[in-house]
PDB file of C-alpha atoms in Angstrom:
ATOM      1  CA  UNK A 291     -25.252 -58.991 -50.212  1.00 53.00           C
ATOM      2  CA  UNK A 292     -23.831 -56.436 -52.666  1.00 61.00           C
ATOM      3  CA  UNK A 293     -22.685 -54.221 -49.779  1.00 69.00           C
ATOM      4  CA  UNK A 294     -20.762 -57.111 -48.283  1.00 69.00           C
ATOM      5  CA  UNK A 295     -19.026 -57.829 -51.606  1.00 68.00           C
ATOM      6  CA  UNK A 296     -18.150 -54.172 -52.018  1.00 74.00           C
ATOM      7  CA  UNK A 297     -16.780 -54.046 -48.497  1.00 77.00           C
ATOM      8  CA  UNK A 298     -14.609 -57.088 -49.205  1.00 77.00           C
ATOM      9  CA  UNK A 299     -13.348 -55.482 -52.437  1.00 80.00           C
ATOM     10  CA  UNK A 300     -12.465 -52.292 -50.563  1.00 82.00           C
ATOM     11  CA  UNK A 301     -10.637 -54.304 -47.905  1.00 87.00           C
ATOM     12  CA  UNK A 302      -8.783 -56.252 -50.598  1.00 89.00           C
ATOM     13  CA  UNK A 303      -7.714 -53.026 -52.341  1.00 87.00           C
ATOM     14  CA  UNK A 304      -6.543 -51.552 -49.045  1.00 84.00           C
ATOM     15  CA  UNK A 305      -4.490 -54.671 -48.317  1.00 88.00           C
ATOM     16  CA  UNK A 306      -2.973 -54.560 -51.811  1.00 89.00           C
ATOM     17  CA  UNK A 307      -2.045 -50.905 -51.386  1.00 86.00           C
ATOM     18  CA  UNK A 308      -0.478 -51.556 -47.992  1.00 86.00           C
ATOM     19  CA  UNK A 309       1.538 -54.420 -49.486  1.00 88.00           C
ATOM     20  CA  UNK A 310       2.602 -52.161 -52.350  1.00 87.00           C
ATOM     21  CA  UNK A 311       3.732 -49.550 -49.841  1.00 86.00           C
ATOM     22  CA  UNK A 312       5.793 -52.125 -47.936  1.00 88.00           C
ATOM     23  CA  UNK A 313       7.351 -53.221 -51.210  1.00 89.00           C
ATOM     24  CA  UNK A 314       8.206 -49.624 -52.113  1.00 89.00           C
ATOM     25  CA  UNK A 315      10.020 -49.163 -48.801  1.00 88.00           C
ATOM     26  CA  UNK A 316      11.854 -52.450 -49.376  1.00 90.00           C
ATOM     27  CA  UNK A 317      12.775 -51.515 -52.961  1.00 90.00           C
ATOM     28  CA  UNK A 318      14.703 -48.465 -51.795  1.00 91.00           C
ATOM     29  CA  UNK A 319      17.496 -50.931 -51.038  1.00 94.00           C
ATOM     30  CA  UNK A 320      17.300 -53.027 -54.201  1.00 94.00           C
ATOM     31  CA  UNK A 321      20.652 -51.909 -55.643  1.00 94.00           C
ATOM     32  CA  UNK A 322      22.269 -52.443 -52.268  1.00 96.00           C
ATOM     33  CA  UNK A 323      20.841 -55.966 -51.938  1.00 95.00           C
ATOM     34  CA  UNK A 324      22.078 -57.024 -55.369  1.00 97.00           C
ATOM     35  CA  UNK A 325      25.460 -55.375 -54.815  1.00 98.00           C
ATOM     36  CA  UNK A 326      25.740 -57.212 -51.532  1.00 97.00           C
ATOM     37  CA  UNK A 327      25.165 -60.501 -53.357  1.00 97.00           C
ATOM     38  CA  UNK A 328      27.821 -59.605 -55.948  1.00 98.00           C
ATOM     39  CA  UNK A 329      30.352 -58.763 -53.233  1.00 98.00           C
ATOM     40  CA  UNK A 330      29.470 -61.905 -51.272  1.00 98.00           C
ATOM     41  CA  UNK A 331      30.340 -64.161 -54.201  1.00 97.00           C
ATOM     42  CA  UNK A 332      33.329 -62.057 -55.276  1.00 97.00           C
ATOM     43  CA  UNK A 333      34.757 -62.271 -51.761  1.00 97.00           C
ATOM     44  CA  UNK A 334      34.080 -66.004 -51.732  1.00 98.00           C
ATOM     45  CA  UNK A 335      36.092 -66.497 -54.910  1.00 96.00           C
ATOM     46  CA  UNK A 336      38.910 -64.236 -53.693  1.00 97.00           C
ATOM     47  CA  UNK A 337      39.066 -66.164 -50.426  1.00 97.00           C
ATOM     48  CA  UNK A 338      38.986 -69.513 -52.225  1.00 97.00           C
ATOM     49  CA  UNK A 339      41.514 -68.693 -54.928  1.00 96.00           C
ATOM     50  CA  UNK A 340      43.956 -66.689 -52.779  1.00 95.00           C
ATOM     51  CA  UNK A 341      43.612 -68.525 -49.453  1.00 91.00           C
ATOM     52  CA  UNK A 342      47.111 -68.781 -48.046  1.00 88.00           C
ATOM     53  CA  UNK A 343      47.849 -65.257 -49.213  1.00 93.00           C
ATOM     54  CA  UNK A 344      46.934 -62.098 -47.284  1.00 94.00           C
ATOM     55  CA  UNK A 345      44.387 -61.237 -49.976  1.00 95.00           C
ATOM     56  CA  UNK A 346      42.639 -64.572 -49.383  1.00 96.00           C
ATOM     57  CA  UNK A 347      42.486 -63.985 -45.648  1.00 97.00           C
ATOM     58  CA  UNK A 348      41.052 -60.501 -46.221  1.00 97.00           C
ATOM     59  CA  UNK A 349      38.530 -61.988 -48.672  1.00 97.00           C
ATOM     60  CA  UNK A 350      37.487 -64.565 -46.047  1.00 97.00           C
ATOM     61  CA  UNK A 351      37.126 -61.832 -43.439  1.00 98.00           C
ATOM     62  CA  UNK A 352      34.929 -59.836 -45.817  1.00 98.00           C
ATOM     63  CA  UNK A 353      32.922 -62.967 -46.561  1.00 97.00           C
ATOM     64  CA  UNK A 354      32.252 -63.467 -42.845  1.00 97.00           C
ATOM     65  CA  UNK A 355      31.537 -59.756 -42.413  1.00 97.00           C
ATOM     66  CA  UNK A 356      28.957 -59.897 -45.216  1.00 96.00           C
ATOM     67  CA  UNK A 357      26.774 -62.312 -43.233  1.00 96.00           C
ATOM     68  CA  UNK A 358      25.524 -59.509 -40.972  1.00 96.00           C
ATOM     69  CA  UNK A 359      24.362 -57.228 -43.820  1.00 97.00           C
ATOM     70  CA  UNK A 360      22.632 -60.212 -45.447  1.00 94.00           C
ATOM     71  CA  UNK A 361      20.765 -60.741 -42.190  1.00 94.00           C
ATOM     72  CA  UNK A 362      19.819 -57.046 -42.011  1.00 94.00           C
ATOM     73  CA  UNK A 363      18.554 -56.989 -45.580  1.00 92.00           C
ATOM     74  CA  UNK A 364      16.529 -60.148 -44.987  1.00 89.00           C
ATOM     75  CA  UNK A 365      14.598 -58.791 -42.027  1.00 90.00           C
ATOM     76  CA  UNK A 366      14.039 -55.385 -43.620  1.00 88.00           C
ATOM     77  CA  UNK A 367      10.798 -56.223 -45.467  1.00 84.00           C
ATOM     78  CA  UNK A 368       7.704 -54.734 -43.880  1.00 78.00           C
ATOM     79  CA  UNK A 369       9.513 -52.087 -41.849  1.00 79.00           C
ATOM     80  CA  UNK A 370       9.269 -48.376 -42.465  1.00 74.00           C
ATOM     81  CA  UNK A 371      12.217 -47.405 -40.305  1.00 80.00           C
ATOM     82  CA  UNK A 372      15.110 -49.751 -40.876  1.00 84.00           C
ATOM     83  CA  UNK A 373      18.520 -50.104 -39.295  1.00 90.00           C
ATOM     84  CA  UNK A 374      21.339 -50.852 -41.686  1.00 93.00           C
ATOM     85  CA  UNK A 375      24.495 -49.990 -39.763  1.00 95.00           C
ATOM     86  CA  UNK A 376      26.205 -53.319 -40.494  1.00 96.00           C
ATOM     87  CA  UNK A 377      25.406 -52.991 -44.186  1.00 97.00           C
ATOM     88  CA  UNK A 378      26.853 -49.497 -44.362  1.00 97.00           C
ATOM     89  CA  UNK A 379      29.945 -50.653 -42.463  1.00 98.00           C
ATOM     90  CA  UNK A 380      30.389 -53.590 -44.839  1.00 98.00           C
ATOM     91  CA  UNK A 381      30.327 -51.327 -47.893  1.00 98.00           C
ATOM     92  CA  UNK A 382      32.858 -48.976 -46.280  1.00 98.00           C
ATOM     93  CA  UNK A 383      35.200 -51.882 -45.544  1.00 98.00           C
ATOM     94  CA  UNK A 384      34.693 -53.284 -49.056  1.00 98.00           C
ATOM     95  CA  UNK A 385      35.458 -49.838 -50.501  1.00 98.00           C
ATOM     96  CA  UNK A 386      38.717 -49.660 -48.508  1.00 98.00           C
ATOM     97  CA  UNK A 387      39.649 -53.231 -49.497  1.00 98.00           C
ATOM     98  CA  UNK A 388      39.198 -52.476 -53.208  1.00 98.00           C
ATOM     99  CA  UNK A 389      41.131 -49.221 -52.904  1.00 98.00           C
ATOM    100  CA  UNK A 390      44.036 -50.902 -51.078  1.00 97.00           C
ATOM    101  CA  UNK A 391      44.123 -53.693 -53.663  1.00 96.00           C
ATOM    102  CA  UNK A 392      44.197 -51.119 -56.487  1.00 97.00           C
ATOM    103  CA  UNK A 393      47.207 -49.396 -54.902  1.00 96.00           C
ATOM    104  CA  UNK A 394      48.897 -52.738 -54.227  1.00 95.00           C
ATOM    105  CA  UNK A 395      48.486 -53.645 -57.901  1.00 93.00           C
ATOM    106  CA  UNK A 396      50.523 -50.553 -58.785  1.00 89.00           C
ATOM    107  CA  UNK A 397      53.305 -51.414 -56.323  1.00 92.00           C
ATOM    108  CA  UNK A 398      53.654 -55.199 -56.557  1.00 91.00           C
ATOM    109  CA  UNK A 399      53.487 -57.921 -59.166  1.00 92.00           C
ATOM    110  CA  UNK A 400      49.990 -59.252 -59.826  1.00 92.00           C
ATOM    111  CA  UNK A 401      50.866 -62.766 -58.701  1.00 92.00           C
ATOM    112  CA  UNK A 402      51.728 -61.573 -55.189  1.00 93.00           C
ATOM    113  CA  UNK A 403      48.274 -60.096 -54.713  1.00 93.00           C
ATOM    114  CA  UNK A 404      46.285 -62.636 -56.694  1.00 95.00           C
ATOM    115  CA  UNK A 405      48.316 -65.874 -56.850  1.00 94.00           C
ATOM    116  CA  UNK A 406      46.017 -67.432 -59.445  1.00 92.00           C
ATOM    117  CA  UNK A 407      47.007 -64.770 -62.016  1.00 93.00           C
ATOM    118  CA  UNK A 408      50.326 -64.421 -63.818  1.00 92.00           C
ATOM    119  CA  UNK A 409      52.390 -61.249 -63.972  1.00 90.00           C
ATOM    120  CA  UNK A 410      51.416 -60.357 -67.526  1.00 91.00           C
ATOM    121  CA  UNK A 411      49.874 -57.065 -68.526  1.00 91.00           C
ATOM    122  CA  UNK A 412      46.564 -58.686 -69.528  1.00 95.00           C
ATOM    123  CA  UNK A 413      46.148 -60.238 -66.082  1.00 94.00           C
ATOM    124  CA  UNK A 414      46.907 -56.899 -64.472  1.00 95.00           C
ATOM    125  CA  UNK A 415      44.326 -55.153 -66.669  1.00 95.00           C
ATOM    126  CA  UNK A 416      41.660 -57.755 -65.852  1.00 95.00           C
ATOM    127  CA  UNK A 417      42.394 -57.587 -62.109  1.00 96.00           C
ATOM    128  CA  UNK A 418      42.458 -53.786 -62.091  1.00 96.00           C
ATOM    129  CA  UNK A 419      39.214 -53.656 -64.057  1.00 97.00           C
ATOM    130  CA  UNK A 420      37.483 -55.939 -61.558  1.00 97.00           C
ATOM    131  CA  UNK A 421      38.826 -53.927 -58.626  1.00 97.00           C
ATOM    132  CA  UNK A 422      37.802 -50.596 -60.154  1.00 98.00           C
ATOM    133  CA  UNK A 423      34.309 -51.925 -60.898  1.00 98.00           C
ATOM    134  CA  UNK A 424      34.038 -53.142 -57.296  1.00 98.00           C
ATOM    135  CA  UNK A 425      35.305 -49.796 -56.020  1.00 98.00           C
ATOM    136  CA  UNK A 426      32.774 -47.930 -58.167  1.00 98.00           C
ATOM    137  CA  UNK A 427      29.936 -50.224 -57.069  1.00 98.00           C
ATOM    138  CA  UNK A 428      30.808 -49.784 -53.392  1.00 98.00           C
ATOM    139  CA  UNK A 429      31.061 -46.008 -53.910  1.00 98.00           C
ATOM    140  CA  UNK A 430      27.669 -45.918 -55.601  1.00 98.00           C
ATOM    141  CA  UNK A 431      26.094 -47.946 -52.768  1.00 98.00           C
ATOM    142  CA  UNK A 432      27.566 -45.563 -50.185  1.00 98.00           C
ATOM    143  CA  UNK A 433      26.135 -42.660 -52.184  1.00 98.00           C
ATOM    144  CA  UNK A 434      22.788 -44.475 -52.221  1.00 97.00           C
ATOM    145  CA  UNK A 435      22.949 -44.696 -48.403  1.00 97.00           C
ATOM    146  CA  UNK A 436      23.612 -40.955 -48.339  1.00 97.00           C
ATOM    147  CA  UNK A 437      20.455 -40.333 -50.401  1.00 96.00           C
ATOM    148  CA  UNK A 438      18.331 -42.743 -48.351  1.00 94.00           C
ATOM    149  CA  UNK A 439      19.505 -41.238 -45.047  1.00 94.00           C
ATOM    150  CA  UNK A 440      18.328 -37.817 -46.208  1.00 95.00           C
ATOM    151  CA  UNK A 441      15.183 -39.040 -48.039  1.00 92.00           C
ATOM    152  CA  UNK A 442      16.471 -37.620 -51.316  1.00 94.00           C
ATOM    153  CA  UNK A 443      16.057 -40.765 -53.414  1.00 92.00           C
ATOM    154  CA  UNK A 444      13.436 -41.082 -56.139  1.00 92.00           C
ATOM    155  CA  UNK A 445      11.754 -44.030 -54.464  1.00 91.00           C
ATOM    156  CA  UNK A 446      11.010 -41.934 -51.389  1.00 91.00           C
ATOM    157  CA  UNK A 447       9.221 -39.358 -53.548  1.00 92.00           C
ATOM    158  CA  UNK A 448       7.129 -42.182 -55.021  1.00 91.00           C
ATOM    159  CA  UNK A 449       6.370 -43.399 -51.519  1.00 89.00           C
ATOM    160  CA  UNK A 450       5.223 -39.938 -50.439  1.00 89.00           C
ATOM    161  CA  UNK A 451       3.028 -39.647 -53.525  1.00 90.00           C
ATOM    162  CA  UNK A 452       1.564 -43.122 -52.967  1.00 86.00           C
ATOM    163  CA  UNK A 453       0.875 -42.412 -49.280  1.00 86.00           C
ATOM    164  CA  UNK A 454      -0.805 -39.099 -50.004  1.00 87.00           C
ATOM    165  CA  UNK A 455      -2.847 -40.409 -52.950  1.00 86.00           C
ATOM    166  CA  UNK A 456      -4.323 -43.347 -51.070  1.00 83.00           C
ATOM    167  CA  UNK A 457      -4.082 -41.813 -47.587  1.00 81.00           C
ATOM    168  CA  UNK A 458      -2.020 -44.696 -46.280  1.00 77.00           C
ATOM    169  CA  UNK A 459       0.226 -44.744 -43.268  1.00 69.00           C
ATOM    170  CA  UNK A 460       2.619 -47.565 -42.685  1.00 60.00           C
TER     171      UNK A 460
END
């Protein structure tokens, strides 16, 4: 009877470790998942508030484009080798969109780019700040993809340690 209980405990620990390993692989993309959510809602508000304008149409296009990365991130759990081409493409397009909007802010009045803002200096500072933060976030996510593609991220080192310590293969 005690052997059976011990065997069940060992099986339970193995299952917990395998689940932990799956979670570690999934957590490599945590920043990217949360950034994707931020960009999804930011693009929604840009599309809603700027709709007849070119910026609103671009925001709507980015909103539609973000559906595919959301789908990729959702089906990523439990997979060691993941495909995230649409997610990487989305962040590249978002990076370009933010960069173009930053340059447009320097060339045109704020109200032509974002019709819900006035042409005052405070509105320009707020809009530029939001665009620069979005640009930096997209840049950081692209850098994160660079690290993940080459297995240079810290989470991968933890995964290797965890796999070697408990002799797990996923």
